[in-house]
PDB file of C-alpha atoms in Angstrom:
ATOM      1  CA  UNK A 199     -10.667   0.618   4.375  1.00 44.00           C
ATOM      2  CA  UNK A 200      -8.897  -2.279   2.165  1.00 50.00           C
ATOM      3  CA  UNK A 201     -11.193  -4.504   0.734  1.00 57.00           C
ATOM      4  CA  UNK A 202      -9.674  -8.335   0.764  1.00 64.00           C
ATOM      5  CA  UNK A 203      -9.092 -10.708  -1.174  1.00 70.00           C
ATOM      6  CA  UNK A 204     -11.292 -13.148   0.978  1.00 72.00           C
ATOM      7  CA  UNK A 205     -14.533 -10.937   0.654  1.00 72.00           C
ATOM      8  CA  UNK A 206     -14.825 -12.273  -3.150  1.00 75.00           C
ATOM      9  CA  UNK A 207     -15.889 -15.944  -1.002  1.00 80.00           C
ATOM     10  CA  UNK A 208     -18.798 -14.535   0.904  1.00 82.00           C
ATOM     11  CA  UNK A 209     -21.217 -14.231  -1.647  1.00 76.00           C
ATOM     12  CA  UNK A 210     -20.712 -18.471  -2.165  1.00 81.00           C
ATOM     13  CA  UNK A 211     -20.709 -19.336   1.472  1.00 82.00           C
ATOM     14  CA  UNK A 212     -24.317 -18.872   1.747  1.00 74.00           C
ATOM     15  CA  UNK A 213     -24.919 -21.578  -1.503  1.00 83.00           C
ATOM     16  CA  UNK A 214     -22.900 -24.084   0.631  1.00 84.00           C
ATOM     17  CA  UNK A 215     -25.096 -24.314   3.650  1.00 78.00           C
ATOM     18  CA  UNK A 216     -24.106 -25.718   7.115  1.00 86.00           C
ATOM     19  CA  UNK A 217     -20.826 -23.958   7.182  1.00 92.00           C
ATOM     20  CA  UNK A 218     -19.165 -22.314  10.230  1.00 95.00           C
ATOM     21  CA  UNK A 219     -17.158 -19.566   9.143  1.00 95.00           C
ATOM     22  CA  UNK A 220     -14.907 -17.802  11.756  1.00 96.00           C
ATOM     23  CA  UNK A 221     -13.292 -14.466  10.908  1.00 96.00           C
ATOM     24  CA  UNK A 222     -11.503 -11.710  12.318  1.00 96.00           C
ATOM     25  CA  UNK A 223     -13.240  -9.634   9.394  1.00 94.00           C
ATOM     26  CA  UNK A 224     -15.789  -7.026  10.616  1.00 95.00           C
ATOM     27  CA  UNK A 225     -17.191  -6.921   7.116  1.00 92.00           C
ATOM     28  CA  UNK A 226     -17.522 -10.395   6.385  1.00 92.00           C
ATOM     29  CA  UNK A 227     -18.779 -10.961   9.418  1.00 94.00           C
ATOM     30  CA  UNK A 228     -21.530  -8.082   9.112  1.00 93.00           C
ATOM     31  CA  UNK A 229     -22.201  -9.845   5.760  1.00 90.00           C
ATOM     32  CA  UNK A 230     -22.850 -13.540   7.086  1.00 92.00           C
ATOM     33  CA  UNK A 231     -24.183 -12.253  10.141  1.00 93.00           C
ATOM     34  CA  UNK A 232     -28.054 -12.193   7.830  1.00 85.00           C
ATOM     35  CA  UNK A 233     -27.511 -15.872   6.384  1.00 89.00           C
ATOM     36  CA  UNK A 234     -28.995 -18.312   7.985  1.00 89.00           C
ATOM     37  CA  UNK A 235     -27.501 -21.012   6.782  1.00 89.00           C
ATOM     38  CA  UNK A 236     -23.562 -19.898   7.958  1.00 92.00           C
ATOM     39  CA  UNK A 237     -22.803 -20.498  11.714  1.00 94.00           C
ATOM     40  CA  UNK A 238     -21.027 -17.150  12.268  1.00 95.00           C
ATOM     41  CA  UNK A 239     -18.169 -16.903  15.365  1.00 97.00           C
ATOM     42  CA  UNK A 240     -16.217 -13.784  15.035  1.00 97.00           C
ATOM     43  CA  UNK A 241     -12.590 -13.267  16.538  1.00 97.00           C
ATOM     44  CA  UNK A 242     -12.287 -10.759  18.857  1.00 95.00           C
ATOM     45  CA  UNK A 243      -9.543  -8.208  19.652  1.00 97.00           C
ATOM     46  CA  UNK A 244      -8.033  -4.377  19.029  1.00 97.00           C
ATOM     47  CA  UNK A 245     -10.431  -2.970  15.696  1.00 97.00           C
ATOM     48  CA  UNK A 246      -7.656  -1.920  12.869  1.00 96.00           C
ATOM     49  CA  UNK A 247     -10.658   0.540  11.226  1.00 95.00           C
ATOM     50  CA  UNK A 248      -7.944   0.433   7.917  1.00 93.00           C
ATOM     51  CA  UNK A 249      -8.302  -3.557   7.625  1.00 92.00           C
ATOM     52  CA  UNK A 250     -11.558  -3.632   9.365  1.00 94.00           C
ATOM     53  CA  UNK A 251     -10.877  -6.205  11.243  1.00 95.00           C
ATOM     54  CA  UNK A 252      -9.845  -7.021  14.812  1.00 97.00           C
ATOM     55  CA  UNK A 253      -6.290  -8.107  16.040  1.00 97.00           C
ATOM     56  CA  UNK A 254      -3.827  -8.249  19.210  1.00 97.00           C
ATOM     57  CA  UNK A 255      -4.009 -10.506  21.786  1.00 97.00           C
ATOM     58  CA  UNK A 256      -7.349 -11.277  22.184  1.00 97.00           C
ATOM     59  CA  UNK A 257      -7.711 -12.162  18.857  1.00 98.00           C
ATOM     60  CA  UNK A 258      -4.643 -14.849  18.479  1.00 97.00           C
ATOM     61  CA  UNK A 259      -6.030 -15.989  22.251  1.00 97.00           C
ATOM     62  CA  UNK A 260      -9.397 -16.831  20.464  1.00 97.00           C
ATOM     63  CA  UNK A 261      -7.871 -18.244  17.382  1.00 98.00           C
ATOM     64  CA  UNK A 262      -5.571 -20.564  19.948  1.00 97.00           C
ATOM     65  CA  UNK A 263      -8.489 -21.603  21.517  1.00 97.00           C
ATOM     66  CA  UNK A 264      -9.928 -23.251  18.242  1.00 97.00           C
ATOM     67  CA  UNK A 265      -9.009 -26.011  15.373  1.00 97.00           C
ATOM     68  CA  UNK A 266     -10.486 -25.539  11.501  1.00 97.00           C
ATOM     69  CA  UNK A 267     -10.391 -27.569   8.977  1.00 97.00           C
ATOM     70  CA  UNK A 268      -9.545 -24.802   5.882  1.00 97.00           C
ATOM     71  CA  UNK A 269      -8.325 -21.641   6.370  1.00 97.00           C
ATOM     72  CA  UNK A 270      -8.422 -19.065   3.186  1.00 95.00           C
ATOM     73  CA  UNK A 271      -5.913 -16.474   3.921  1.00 95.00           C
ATOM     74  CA  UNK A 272      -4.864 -13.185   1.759  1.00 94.00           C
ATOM     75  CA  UNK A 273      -2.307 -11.592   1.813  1.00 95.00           C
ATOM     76  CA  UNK A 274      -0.229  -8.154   0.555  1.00 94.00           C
ATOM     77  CA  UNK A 275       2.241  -9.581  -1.687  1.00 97.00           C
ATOM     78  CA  UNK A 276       4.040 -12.359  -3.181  1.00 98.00           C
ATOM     79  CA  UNK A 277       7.498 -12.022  -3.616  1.00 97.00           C
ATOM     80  CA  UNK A 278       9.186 -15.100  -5.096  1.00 97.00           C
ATOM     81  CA  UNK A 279       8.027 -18.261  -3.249  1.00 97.00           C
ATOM     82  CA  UNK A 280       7.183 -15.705   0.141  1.00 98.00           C
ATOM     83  CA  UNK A 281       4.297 -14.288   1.179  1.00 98.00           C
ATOM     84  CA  UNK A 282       4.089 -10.525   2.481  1.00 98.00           C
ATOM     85  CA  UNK A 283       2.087  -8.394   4.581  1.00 97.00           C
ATOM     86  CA  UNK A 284       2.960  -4.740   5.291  1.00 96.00           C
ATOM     87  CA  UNK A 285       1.815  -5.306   8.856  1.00 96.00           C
ATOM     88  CA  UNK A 286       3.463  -7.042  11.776  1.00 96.00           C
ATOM     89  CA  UNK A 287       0.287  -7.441  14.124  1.00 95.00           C
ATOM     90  CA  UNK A 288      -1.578  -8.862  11.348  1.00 96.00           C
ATOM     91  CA  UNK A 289       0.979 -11.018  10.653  1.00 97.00           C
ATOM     92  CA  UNK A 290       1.057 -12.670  14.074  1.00 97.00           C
ATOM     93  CA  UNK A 291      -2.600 -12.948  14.071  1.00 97.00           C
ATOM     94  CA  UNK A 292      -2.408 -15.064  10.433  1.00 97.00           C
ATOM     95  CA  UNK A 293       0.352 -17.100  11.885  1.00 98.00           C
ATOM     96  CA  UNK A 294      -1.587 -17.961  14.537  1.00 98.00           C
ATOM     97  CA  UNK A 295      -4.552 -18.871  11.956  1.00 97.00           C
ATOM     98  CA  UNK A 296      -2.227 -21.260   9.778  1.00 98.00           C
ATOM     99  CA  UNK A 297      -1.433 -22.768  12.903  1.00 98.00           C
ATOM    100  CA  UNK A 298      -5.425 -23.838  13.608  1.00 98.00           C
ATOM    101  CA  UNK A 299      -6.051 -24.961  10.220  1.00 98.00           C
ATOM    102  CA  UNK A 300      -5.352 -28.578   8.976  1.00 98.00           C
ATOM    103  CA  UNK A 301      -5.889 -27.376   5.158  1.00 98.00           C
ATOM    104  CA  UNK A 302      -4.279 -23.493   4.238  1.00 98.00           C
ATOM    105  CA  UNK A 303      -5.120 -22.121   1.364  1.00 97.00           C
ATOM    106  CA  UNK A 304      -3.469 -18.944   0.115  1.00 97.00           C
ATOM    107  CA  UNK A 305      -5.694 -16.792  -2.127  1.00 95.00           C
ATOM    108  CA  UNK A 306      -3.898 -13.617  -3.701  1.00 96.00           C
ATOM    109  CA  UNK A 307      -4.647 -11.928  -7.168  1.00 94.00           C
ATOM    110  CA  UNK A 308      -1.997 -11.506  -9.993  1.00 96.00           C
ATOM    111  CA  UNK A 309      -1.076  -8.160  -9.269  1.00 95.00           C
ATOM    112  CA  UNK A 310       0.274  -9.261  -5.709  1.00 96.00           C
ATOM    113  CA  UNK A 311       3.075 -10.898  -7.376  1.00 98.00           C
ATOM    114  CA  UNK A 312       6.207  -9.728  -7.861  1.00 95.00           C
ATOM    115  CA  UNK A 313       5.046  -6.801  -5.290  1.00 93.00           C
ATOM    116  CA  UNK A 314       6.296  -6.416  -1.975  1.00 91.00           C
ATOM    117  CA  UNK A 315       5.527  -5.780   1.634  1.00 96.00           C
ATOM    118  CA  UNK A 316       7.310  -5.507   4.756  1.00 97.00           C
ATOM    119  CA  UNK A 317       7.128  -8.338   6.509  1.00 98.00           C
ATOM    120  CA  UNK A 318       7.199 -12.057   5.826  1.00 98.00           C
ATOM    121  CA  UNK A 319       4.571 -13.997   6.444  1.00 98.00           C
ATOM    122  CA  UNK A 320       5.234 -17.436   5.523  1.00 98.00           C
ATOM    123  CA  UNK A 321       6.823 -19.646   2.574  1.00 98.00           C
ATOM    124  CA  UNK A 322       4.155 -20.245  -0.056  1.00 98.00           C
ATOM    125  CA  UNK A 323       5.006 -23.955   0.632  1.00 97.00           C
ATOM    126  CA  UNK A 324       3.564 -23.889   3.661  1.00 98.00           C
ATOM    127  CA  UNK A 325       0.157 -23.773   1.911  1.00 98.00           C
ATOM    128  CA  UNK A 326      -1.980 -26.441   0.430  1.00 98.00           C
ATOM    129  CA  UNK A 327      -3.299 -24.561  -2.374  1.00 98.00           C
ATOM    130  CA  UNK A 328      -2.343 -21.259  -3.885  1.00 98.00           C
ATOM    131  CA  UNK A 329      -5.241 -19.906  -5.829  1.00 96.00           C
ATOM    132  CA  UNK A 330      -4.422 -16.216  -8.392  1.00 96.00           C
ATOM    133  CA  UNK A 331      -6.404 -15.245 -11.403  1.00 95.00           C
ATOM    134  CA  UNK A 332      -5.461 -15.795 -14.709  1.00 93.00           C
ATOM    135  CA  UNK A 333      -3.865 -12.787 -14.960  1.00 95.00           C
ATOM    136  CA  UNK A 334      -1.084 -14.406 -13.457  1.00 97.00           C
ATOM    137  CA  UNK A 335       2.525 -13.654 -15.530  1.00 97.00           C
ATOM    138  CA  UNK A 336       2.988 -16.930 -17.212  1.00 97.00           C
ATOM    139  CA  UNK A 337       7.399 -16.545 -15.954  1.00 97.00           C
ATOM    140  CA  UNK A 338       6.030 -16.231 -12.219  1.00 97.00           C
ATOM    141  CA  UNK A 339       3.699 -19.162 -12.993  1.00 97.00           C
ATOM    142  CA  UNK A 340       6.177 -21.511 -13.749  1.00 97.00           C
ATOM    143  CA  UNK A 341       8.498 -20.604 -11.410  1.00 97.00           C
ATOM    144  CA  UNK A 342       6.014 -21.263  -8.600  1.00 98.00           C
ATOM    145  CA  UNK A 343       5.445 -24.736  -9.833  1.00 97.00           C
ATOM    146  CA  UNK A 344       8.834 -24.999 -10.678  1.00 97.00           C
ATOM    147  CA  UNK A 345       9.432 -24.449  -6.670  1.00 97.00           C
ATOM    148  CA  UNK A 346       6.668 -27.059  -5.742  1.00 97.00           C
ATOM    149  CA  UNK A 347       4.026 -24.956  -4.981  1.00 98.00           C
ATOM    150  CA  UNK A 348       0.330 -26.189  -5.800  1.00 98.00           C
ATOM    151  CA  UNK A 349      -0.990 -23.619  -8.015  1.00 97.00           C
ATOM    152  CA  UNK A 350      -4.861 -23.151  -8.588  1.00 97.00           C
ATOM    153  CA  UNK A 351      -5.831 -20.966 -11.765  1.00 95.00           C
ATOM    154  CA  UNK A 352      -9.229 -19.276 -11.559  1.00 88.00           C
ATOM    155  CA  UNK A 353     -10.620 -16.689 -14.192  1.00 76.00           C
ATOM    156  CA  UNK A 354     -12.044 -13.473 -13.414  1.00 64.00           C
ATOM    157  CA  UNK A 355     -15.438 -13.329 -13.875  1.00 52.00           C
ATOM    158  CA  UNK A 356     -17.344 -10.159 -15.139  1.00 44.00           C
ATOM    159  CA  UNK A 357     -18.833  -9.706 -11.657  1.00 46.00           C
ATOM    160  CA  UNK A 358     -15.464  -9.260 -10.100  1.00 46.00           C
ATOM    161  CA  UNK A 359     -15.579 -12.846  -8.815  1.00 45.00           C
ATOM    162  CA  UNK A 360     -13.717 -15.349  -9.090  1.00 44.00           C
ATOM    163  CA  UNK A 361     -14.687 -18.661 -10.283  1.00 40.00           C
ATOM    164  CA  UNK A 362     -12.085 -21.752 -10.640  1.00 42.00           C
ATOM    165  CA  UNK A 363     -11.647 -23.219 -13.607  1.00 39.00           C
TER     166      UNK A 363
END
């Protein structure tokens, strides 16, 4: 099982309170399922045991079906000013998430850049916000903005979480 990126957000849903959360994410949605504060709907679809999480067609039927306000996405790898992910059925599935969200926002951690994966997901243009760690190599940094992209710096915390700056 890969654990994502987006799993370092769970732990501050449940401070935010009256928040509806939909995932595709058997473990985050395991995880919110006990707070009473989140409204939980989980995505349904084909279970991918590696990225515990569901995908296919009933999944990007159910995302279709549905309009969010932010989406946080992860993702494989960063290569240049494009976003990666090593699988193509995932890929349509996020696709079809960036296409129900009126805000994206890309999280991915410094060692994603400069990797790469095989398929493209998107131009990192065609999110809001891109949020990395500080670990973040200062050429790649200034690249991105160079390129337009919004860039959002957080540090890593001693917990493993992240916390913007």
């Amino acid at each position: 099982m890969i654990l994502t990126t987006a799993c370092c957000m769970v732990d501050h849903l449940a401070t935010m309170g009256g928040v509806t959360v939909v995932t595709n994410s058997l473990g985050i949605a395991s995880t919110l399922a006990g707070m009473p504060s989140i409204s939980l709907m989980a995505l349904g679809g084909r279970y991918h045991p590696i990225f515990d999480a569901f995908f296919g067609l009933m999944c990007e039927q159910a995302i279709g079906a549905l309009r969010v306000n932010t989406l946080f996405m992860s993702v494989s790898a960063v290569h240049g000013v494009n976003a990666y992910h090593q699988e193509q059925e995932i890929v349509k599935a996020k696709h079809a998430l960036m296409r129900s969200a009126d805000r994206r926002v890309l999280m991915a951690d410094s060692t994603k850049f400069g990797s790469n994966a095989l398929n493209r997901l998107a131009d990192l243009s065609e999110f809001d916000v891109v949020i990395t760690d500080d670990g973040l190599d200062p050429a790649i940094r200034d690249s991105l903005l160079d390129h337009g992209v919004t860039l959002q710096m957080a540090c890593l915390c001693a917990s493993n979480a992240v916390t913007p700056e």
